[in-house]
Tab-separated table of N, CA and C and ligand atoms in Angstrom:
chain	number	residue	atom	x	y	z
A	892	MET	N	87.791	65.305	173.076
A	892	MET	CA	88.406	66.511	173.350
A	892	MET	C	88.801	67.509	172.424
A	893	HIS	N	89.839	65.762	171.363
A	893	HIS	CA	90.827	65.898	169.815
A	893	HIS	C	89.751	66.598	169.150
A	894	PHE	N	88.324	66.232	168.699
A	894	PHE	CA	87.534	66.615	168.022
A	894	PHE	C	86.824	67.747	167.992
A	895	SER	N	86.960	68.223	169.352
A	895	SER	CA	85.853	69.195	170.135
A	895	SER	C	87.089	70.301	169.176
A	896	ALA	N	87.773	70.660	169.777
A	896	ALA	CA	89.343	71.877	169.229
A	896	ALA	C	89.196	71.743	167.683
A	897	PHE	N	89.233	70.134	167.318
A	897	PHE	CA	89.265	70.237	165.779
A	897	PHE	C	88.028	70.826	164.719
A	898	ILE	N	86.923	70.622	165.559
A	898	ILE	CA	85.245	71.158	165.097
A	898	ILE	C	85.261	72.570	164.946
A	899	ALA	N	85.565	73.119	165.762
A	899	ALA	CA	86.162	75.214	166.125
A	899	ALA	C	86.610	75.053	165.068
A	900	THR	N	88.054	74.639	165.220
A	900	THR	CA	88.767	75.287	164.112
A	900	THR	C	88.153	75.643	162.893
A	901	ALA	N	87.906	74.084	162.781
A	901	ALA	CA	86.925	74.270	161.103
A	901	ALA	C	86.025	75.000	160.864
A	902	LEU	N	85.423	75.459	161.653
A	902	LEU	CA	83.872	76.832	161.878
A	902	LEU	C	84.513	77.717	161.560
A	903	THR	N	85.928	77.725	163.027
A	903	THR	CA	86.250	79.051	162.766
A	903	THR	C	86.971	80.101	161.455
A	904	GLY	N	87.230	79.453	160.982
A	904	GLY	CA	87.617	79.205	159.192
A	904	GLY	C	87.046	79.531	158.185
A	905	LEU	N	85.878	78.787	158.438
A	905	LEU	CA	84.668	78.601	157.618
A	905	LEU	C	83.598	80.185	157.841
A	906	ALA	N	83.800	80.635	159.158
A	906	ALA	CA	83.202	81.800	159.044
A	906	ALA	C	84.195	82.845	158.829
A	907	ALA	N	85.374	82.566	158.910
A	907	ALA	CA	86.206	84.176	158.142
A	907	ALA	C	85.800	84.038	156.480
A	908	ALA	N	85.467	82.928	155.886
A	908	ALA	CA	85.225	82.341	154.621
A	908	ALA	C	84.161	83.357	153.853
A	909	SER	N	83.777	83.400	155.252
A	909	SER	CA	81.795	83.248	154.661
A	909	SER	C	81.091	85.026	154.918
A	910	PRO	N	80.309	85.199	153.771
A	910	PRO	CA	79.552	87.024	153.360
A	910	PRO	C	79.246	86.898	155.591
A	911	ALA	N	79.323	88.768	155.524
A	911	ALA	CA	79.002	89.232	157.302
A	911	ALA	C	78.174	88.979	157.218
A	912	HIS	N	76.876	89.089	156.631
A	912	HIS	CA	75.706	89.032	156.775
A	912	HIS	C	75.314	87.964	157.124
A	913	HIS	N	75.838	86.863	156.834
A	913	HIS	CA	74.919	86.221	157.301
A	913	HIS	C	75.229	85.726	159.563
A	914	PHE	N	76.166	86.208	159.569
A	914	PHE	CA	75.849	86.163	160.843
A	914	PHE	C	75.681	87.310	161.136
A	915	GLN	N	75.174	88.407	160.736
A	915	GLN	CA	74.524	89.096	161.855
A	915	GLN	C	72.956	89.357	161.166
A	916	ASP	N	72.506	87.957	161.449
A	916	ASP	CA	70.997	87.303	161.286
A	916	ASP	C	70.614	86.911	163.184
A	917	LYS	N	69.939	88.163	163.695
A	917	LYS	CA	69.296	87.581	164.879
A	917	LYS	C	68.563	86.826	165.294
A	918	SER	N	67.880	86.628	164.409
A	918	SER	CA	66.975	85.507	164.902
A	918	SER	C	67.508	83.985	163.806
A	919	THR	N	68.684	83.661	164.059
A	919	THR	CA	69.668	82.299	164.015
A	919	THR	C	70.478	81.598	164.172
A	920	ALA	N	69.812	80.822	165.074
A	920	ALA	CA	71.486	80.225	165.562
A	920	ALA	C	72.362	79.372	164.183
A	921	GLN	N	73.059	78.883	164.590
A	921	GLN	CA	74.174	77.384	163.630
A	921	GLN	C	74.664	75.839	164.522
A	922	ILE	N	74.080	75.588	163.968
A	922	ILE	CA	75.166	73.712	164.976
A	922	ILE	C	75.020	73.444	163.839
A	923	ALA	N	76.294	71.894	164.911
A	923	ALA	CA	76.666	71.293	163.889
A	923	ALA	C	76.977	70.236	164.910
A	924	TYR	N	76.683	68.855	164.051
A	924	TYR	CA	76.667	67.597	164.705
A	924	TYR	C	78.679	66.944	164.622
A	925	THR	N	78.844	66.617	165.716
A	925	THR	CA	80.260	65.688	165.710
A	925	THR	C	79.774	64.298	166.126
A	926	TYR	N	79.614	62.683	165.259
A	926	TYR	CA	79.578	61.640	165.008
A	926	TYR	C	80.449	60.947	166.162
A	927	SER	N	80.123	60.073	166.337
A	927	SER	CA	80.961	59.274	167.271
A	927	SER	C	82.392	58.751	166.419
A	928	ASN	N	82.481	59.148	165.198
A	928	ASN	CA	83.260	58.262	164.117
A	928	ASN	C	84.067	59.384	163.946
A	929	GLY	N	83.710	60.795	164.388
A	929	GLY	CA	85.137	61.705	164.580
A	929	GLY	C	84.681	62.617	163.076
A	930	THR	N	83.683	62.337	162.453
A	930	THR	CA	83.270	63.298	161.186
A	930	THR	C	82.865	64.460	162.540
A	931	PHE	N	82.507	65.302	161.005
A	931	PHE	CA	81.282	66.154	161.645
A	931	PHE	C	80.509	67.002	160.226
A	932	THR	N	79.162	67.412	160.683
A	932	THR	CA	78.428	67.805	160.072
A	932	THR	C	78.698	69.246	159.784
A	933	LYS	N	78.174	69.960	158.451
A	933	LYS	CA	78.727	71.861	158.410
A	933	LYS	C	77.427	72.059	159.249
A	934	PRO	N	77.749	73.669	158.999
A	934	PRO	CA	76.783	73.643	160.407
A	934	PRO	C	75.295	74.489	159.036
A	935	ILE	N	74.195	73.837	160.752
A	935	ILE	CA	72.444	73.914	160.190
A	935	ILE	C	71.728	74.892	161.370
A	936	ASN	N	71.612	75.954	159.690
A	936	ASN	CA	70.443	77.200	160.647
A	936	ASN	C	69.512	76.569	161.637
A	937	VAL	N	69.514	76.791	162.692
A	937	VAL	CA	68.211	77.033	163.556
A	937	VAL	C	67.566	77.871	164.042
A	938	LYS	N	66.542	78.190	163.662
A	938	LYS	CA	65.888	79.151	163.419
A	938	LYS	C	65.536	79.711	165.518
A	939	ILE	N	65.367	81.362	165.309
A	939	ILE	CA	65.722	81.574	167.626
A	939	ILE	C	63.786	81.384	167.865
A	940	ASN	N	63.359	81.226	168.711
A	940	ASN	CA	61.905	81.645	169.041
A	940	ASN	C	60.641	80.603	167.986
A	941	ASN	N	61.459	79.971	167.469
A	941	ASN	CA	60.239	79.237	167.173
A	941	ASN	C	59.701	78.235	166.902
A	942	GLY	N	60.018	77.256	167.698
A	942	GLY	CA	59.557	76.283	168.316
A	942	GLY	C	60.535	75.173	168.220
A	943	THR	N	60.244	74.512	168.304
A	943	THR	CA	60.956	72.741	168.235
A	943	THR	C	61.628	72.549	167.037
A	944	GLN	N	62.375	72.136	165.974
A	944	GLN	CA	62.603	71.769	165.646
A	944	GLN	C	63.320	70.200	164.245
A	945	LYS	N	63.125	70.049	163.447
A	945	LYS	CA	63.522	68.433	163.638
A	945	LYS	C	64.451	68.893	162.963
A	946	LEU	N	66.075	68.462	163.844
A	946	LEU	CA	67.125	68.096	162.927
A	946	LEU	C	67.742	67.146	163.059
A	947	SER	N	67.813	65.838	162.281
A	947	SER	CA	67.619	64.707	162.745
A	947	SER	C	69.732	64.548	162.675
A	948	SER	N	69.901	64.202	163.408
A	948	SER	CA	71.641	63.865	163.246
A	948	SER	C	71.805	63.158	162.634
A	949	GLY	N	70.905	61.712	162.801
A	949	GLY	CA	70.893	60.695	161.487
A	949	GLY	C	71.997	59.396	161.960
A	950	GLY	N	72.902	60.020	163.254
A	950	GLY	CA	74.183	58.580	163.478
A	950	GLY	C	73.724	59.166	164.904
A	951	THR	N	75.350	58.485	165.701
A	951	THR	CA	75.690	58.984	167.311
A	951	THR	C	76.143	59.807	167.636
A	952	VAL	N	75.360	61.280	167.973
A	952	VAL	CA	76.589	62.509	167.946
A	952	VAL	C	77.471	62.694	169.337
A	953	THR	N	78.201	62.617	169.583
A	953	THR	CA	79.196	62.680	170.583
A	953	THR	C	79.519	64.577	171.091
A	954	ASP	N	79.186	65.160	170.359
A	954	ASP	CA	78.838	67.102	170.467
A	954	ASP	C	78.625	67.627	169.421
A	955	VAL	N	77.830	68.748	170.060
A	955	VAL	CA	77.376	69.709	168.965
A	955	VAL	C	77.671	70.694	169.757
A	956	PHE	N	78.394	71.486	168.331
A	956	PHE	CA	78.651	72.954	168.324
A	956	PHE	C	77.744	73.341	168.139
A	957	VAL	N	77.671	74.587	168.204
A	957	VAL	CA	76.579	75.871	168.338
A	957	VAL	C	76.986	77.123	168.649
A	958	ALA	N	76.879	77.617	168.042
A	958	ALA	CA	76.839	79.212	167.844
A	958	ALA	C	75.843	79.986	167.483
A	959	PRO	N	75.535	81.167	168.828
A	959	PRO	CA	73.974	81.622	168.114
A	959	PRO	C	74.772	82.930	167.427
A	960	PRO	N	73.473	84.005	167.648
A	960	PRO	CA	73.384	84.251	166.489
A	960	PRO	C	73.829	85.795	166.858
A	961	PHE	N	74.933	86.004	165.850
A	961	PHE	CA	75.202	88.173	165.889
A	961	PHE	C	74.724	88.941	165.504
A	962	ASP	N	74.473	89.672	166.247
A	962	ASP	CA	73.711	91.145	166.035
A	962	ASP	C	75.024	91.899	165.526
A	963	GLY	N	75.717	92.375	164.946
A	963	GLY	CA	77.159	92.845	164.438
A	963	GLY	C	77.740	93.378	165.111
A	964	ARG	N	77.952	93.092	166.698
A	964	ARG	CA	78.698	93.730	167.282
A	964	ARG	C	78.897	92.501	168.469
A	965	ARG	N	77.588	91.804	168.571
A	965	ARG	CA	78.562	90.430	170.351
A	965	ARG	C	77.449	89.554	169.680
A	966	TYR	N	77.732	88.669	170.312
A	966	TYR	CA	76.770	87.168	170.823
A	966	TYR	C	75.596	87.989	170.894
A	967	VAL	N	74.109	87.229	170.535
A	967	VAL	CA	72.710	87.125	171.532
A	967	VAL	C	73.419	85.650	172.458
A	968	LEU	N	72.875	86.130	173.996
A	968	LEU	CA	72.340	85.293	175.063
A	968	LEU	C	71.927	84.047	174.105
A	969	THR	N	72.048	82.880	174.012
A	969	THR	CA	70.677	81.804	173.279
A	969	THR	C	70.682	80.431	174.356
A	970	SER	N	69.560	79.874	174.454
A	970	SER	CA	69.481	78.494	175.354
A	970	SER	C	69.300	78.143	173.811
A	971	CYS	N	69.270	76.699	174.341
A	971	CYS	CA	68.936	75.521	173.013
A	971	CYS	C	69.213	74.153	173.586
A	972	SER	N	67.902	73.516	173.763
A	972	SER	CA	67.344	72.255	174.509
A	972	SER	C	67.537	70.811	173.408
A	973	PHE	N	68.018	70.194	173.460
A	973	PHE	CA	68.191	68.553	172.490
A	973	PHE	C	67.525	67.978	172.653
A	974	GLN	N	66.846	67.515	171.460
A	974	GLN	CA	65.689	65.929	171.806
A	974	GLN	C	66.526	65.126	171.431
A	975	ALA	N	65.942	63.983	171.824
A	975	ALA	CA	66.909	62.468	170.900
A	975	ALA	C	65.339	62.439	169.367
A	976	PRO	N	64.718	61.252	168.589
A	976	PRO	CA	63.977	60.691	167.986
A	976	PRO	C	63.059	60.921	168.829
A	977	THR	N	63.223	60.197	169.827
A	977	THR	CA	61.981	59.533	170.641
A	977	THR	C	61.431	60.992	172.035
A	978	ASN	N	61.799	62.019	171.089
A	978	ASN	CA	61.758	63.026	172.037
A	978	ASN	C	62.324	62.832	173.481
A	979	LYS	N	63.251	62.080	174.068
A	979	LYS	CA	63.696	62.637	175.553
A	979	LYS	C	64.553	63.450	175.304
A	980	SER	N	63.814	64.338	176.385
A	980	SER	CA	65.799	65.570	176.478
A	980	SER	C	66.971	64.815	176.605
A	981	LEU	N	67.536	65.832	175.589
A	981	LEU	CA	69.314	64.593	175.623
A	981	LEU	C	70.459	66.271	176.079
A	982	GLY	N	69.225	67.452	176.873
A	982	GLY	CA	69.620	68.705	177.856
A	982	GLY	C	69.707	69.318	177.134
A	983	ALA	N	70.150	70.975	178.009
A	983	ALA	CA	69.984	72.089	177.213
A	983	ALA	C	71.159	72.866	177.882
A	984	VAL	N	70.892	74.060	176.915
A	984	VAL	CA	72.720	75.294	177.260
A	984	VAL	C	72.237	76.338	176.684
A	985	SER	N	72.828	76.893	177.820
A	985	SER	CA	72.972	78.646	177.654
A	985	SER	C	74.137	78.965	176.989
A	986	ILE	N	73.968	79.858	176.162
A	986	ILE	CA	75.663	80.274	175.536
A	986	ILE	C	75.682	81.397	174.871
A	987	ARG	N	76.884	81.793	175.404
A	987	ARG	CA	76.564	83.840	174.674
A	987	ARG	C	78.087	83.381	174.035
A	988	LYS	N	78.751	82.844	173.535
A	988	LYS	CA	79.351	82.381	172.098
A	988	LYS	C	79.666	80.759	171.471
A	989	PRO	N	80.127	80.732	170.859
A	989	PRO	CA	80.298	79.765	169.813
A	989	PRO	C	80.612	78.130	170.890
A	990	THR	N	80.424	77.410	170.610
A	990	THR	CA	80.798	77.405	172.092
A	990	THR	C	80.726	74.681	171.347
A	991	THR	N	80.873	74.517	171.838
A	991	THR	CA	80.782	72.864	171.365
A	991	THR	C	80.206	72.074	172.464
A	992	VAL	N	79.575	71.580	172.766
A	992	VAL	CA	78.900	70.628	173.928
A	992	VAL	C	79.171	69.687	174.017
A	993	PRO	N	79.538	69.114	174.715
A	993	PRO	CA	79.365	67.380	174.981
A	993	PRO	C	77.794	66.755	175.075
A	994	VAL	N	77.548	65.528	174.559
A	994	VAL	CA	76.101	65.197	174.289
A	994	VAL	C	76.958	63.980	175.703
A	995	HIS	N	76.282	63.020	177.157
A	995	HIS	CA	76.503	62.524	177.650
A	995	HIS	C	75.847	61.892	177.665
A	996	PRO	N	75.402	60.799	177.880
A	996	PRO	CA	76.209	59.863	176.894
A	996	PRO	C	75.695	59.811	175.383
A	997	PRO	N	76.977	59.951	174.709
A	997	PRO	CA	76.549	60.084	173.004
A	997	PRO	C	74.699	59.629	172.365
A	998	ALA	N	74.625	60.264	171.960
A	998	ALA	CA	73.137	59.707	171.652
A	998	ALA	C	72.903	60.394	169.788
A	999	ALA	N	72.126	60.136	169.759
A	999	ALA	CA	71.183	60.666	168.571
A	999	ALA	C	70.426	61.787	169.038
A	1000	VAL	N	70.100	62.606	167.507
A	1000	VAL	CA	69.467	63.969	167.677
A	1000	VAL	C	68.538	64.029	167.210
A	1001	GLY	N	67.214	64.006	168.070
A	1001	GLY	CA	66.148	64.376	166.280
A	1001	GLY	C	65.882	65.633	166.283
A	1002	PHE	N	65.902	66.486	167.050
A	1002	PHE	CA	65.230	67.436	167.738
A	1002	PHE	C	65.456	68.961	168.627
A	1003	VAL	N	66.012	69.922	168.052
A	1003	VAL	CA	66.865	71.074	168.925
A	1003	VAL	C	65.833	72.479	168.878
A	1004	THR	N	65.492	72.918	170.533
A	1004	THR	CA	64.698	73.892	169.920
A	1004	THR	C	65.931	75.210	171.056
A	1005	CYS	N	66.014	76.638	169.988
A	1005	CYS	CA	66.699	77.574	170.768
A	1005	CYS	C	65.866	78.735	170.926
A	1006	THR	N	66.196	79.290	171.722
A	1006	THR	CA	65.206	80.852	172.685
A	1006	THR	C	66.674	82.095	172.736
A	1007	SER	N	65.639	82.722	172.723
A	1007	SER	CA	66.674	83.669	172.975
A	1007	SER	C	65.800	85.128	173.322
A	1008	ASP	N	65.808	86.363	174.293
A	1008	ASP	CA	65.670	87.645	174.635
A	1008	ASP	C	65.195	87.841	173.710
B	1461	NAG	C1	58.393	79.991	161.873
B	1461	NAG	O1	57.883	78.254	161.547
B	1461	NAG	C2	56.755	78.267	161.037
B	1461	NAG	C3	56.719	76.511	160.433
B	1461	NAG	O2	57.177	76.222	161.941
B	1461	NAG	C4	57.206	79.165	159.481
B	1461	NAG	O3	55.549	79.224	158.480
B	1461	NAG	C5	57.595	80.232	160.035
B	1461	NAG	O4	58.080	80.962	158.943
B	1461	NAG	C6	58.929	80.639	160.886
B	1461	NAG	N1	58.971	81.501	161.266
B	1461	NAG	C7	60.160	82.331	161.679
B	1461	NAG	C8	60.698	84.171	161.885
B	1461	NAG	O5	61.067	81.479	161.023
B	1462	NAG	C1	80.183	58.653	160.100
B	1462	NAG	O1	79.113	58.540	160.963
B	1462	NAG	C2	77.903	59.004	160.810
B	1462	NAG	C3	76.350	59.000	161.227
B	1462	NAG	O2	76.154	57.694	161.471
B	1462	NAG	C4	77.893	59.037	158.551
B	1462	NAG	O3	76.513	59.658	158.312
B	1462	NAG	C5	79.277	59.047	158.275
B	1462	NAG	O4	79.259	58.759	157.132
B	1462	NAG	C6	79.824	58.314	159.180
B	1462	NAG	N1	81.347	58.730	158.665
B	1462	NAG	C7	82.178	57.751	157.907
B	1462	NAG	C8	83.536	58.007	157.569
B	1462	NAG	O5	81.849	56.786	158.817
B	1463	NAG	C1	58.805	64.833	168.990
B	1463	NAG	O1	58.062	66.023	168.980
B	1463	NAG	C2	58.193	66.879	167.396
B	1463	NAG	C3	57.778	68.020	168.229
B	1463	NAG	O2	57.313	68.479	168.807
B	1463	NAG	C4	56.910	66.012	167.148
B	1463	NAG	O3	56.577	66.819	165.975
B	1463	NAG	C5	57.115	64.416	167.284
B	1463	NAG	O4	55.502	63.901	166.604
B	1463	NAG	C6	56.783	64.102	168.049
B	1463	NAG	N1	57.694	63.293	168.376
B	1463	NAG	C7	57.268	61.478	169.292
B	1463	NAG	C8	58.122	60.138	168.811
B	1463	NAG	O5	57.085	61.539	170.388
């Protein structure tokens, strides 16, 4: 939980510092991996409704921060599913605001699929 709070705070700061247009892209969500050693990645862009994308975490992940697309007024309801490099399902979430999703048990992520209406 400590790291989850930390990552959310870090990304909020980053969002405030970035150009607004970046966050009004309705076709792109962003994810960031938190590793079991407590470090985390920069936000990674994920295309919405464009199939399964290979986004290897390269290490064991304890949390994934997911920020859905922002249409200029509000966040867009988005579903994302996560798969291990072996394609084993690690679960799925539906979110309508930036959310930190725990990975239970912690695992390496290989593929991400995000969809939205
Ligand atoms: C969807 O992915 C394909 C490759 O998998 C790419 O060629 C295409 O440009 C992508 N479409 C969008 C809207 O990003
Ligand atoms: C934490 O783990 C990740 C993934 O295994 C690795 O890329 C990163 O270098 C590690 N960071 C530290 C400080 O050990
Ligand atoms: C897992 O799925 C991806 C995308 O659907 C595919 O490109 C890859 O070959 C699959 N890997 C395995 C080990 O089945």
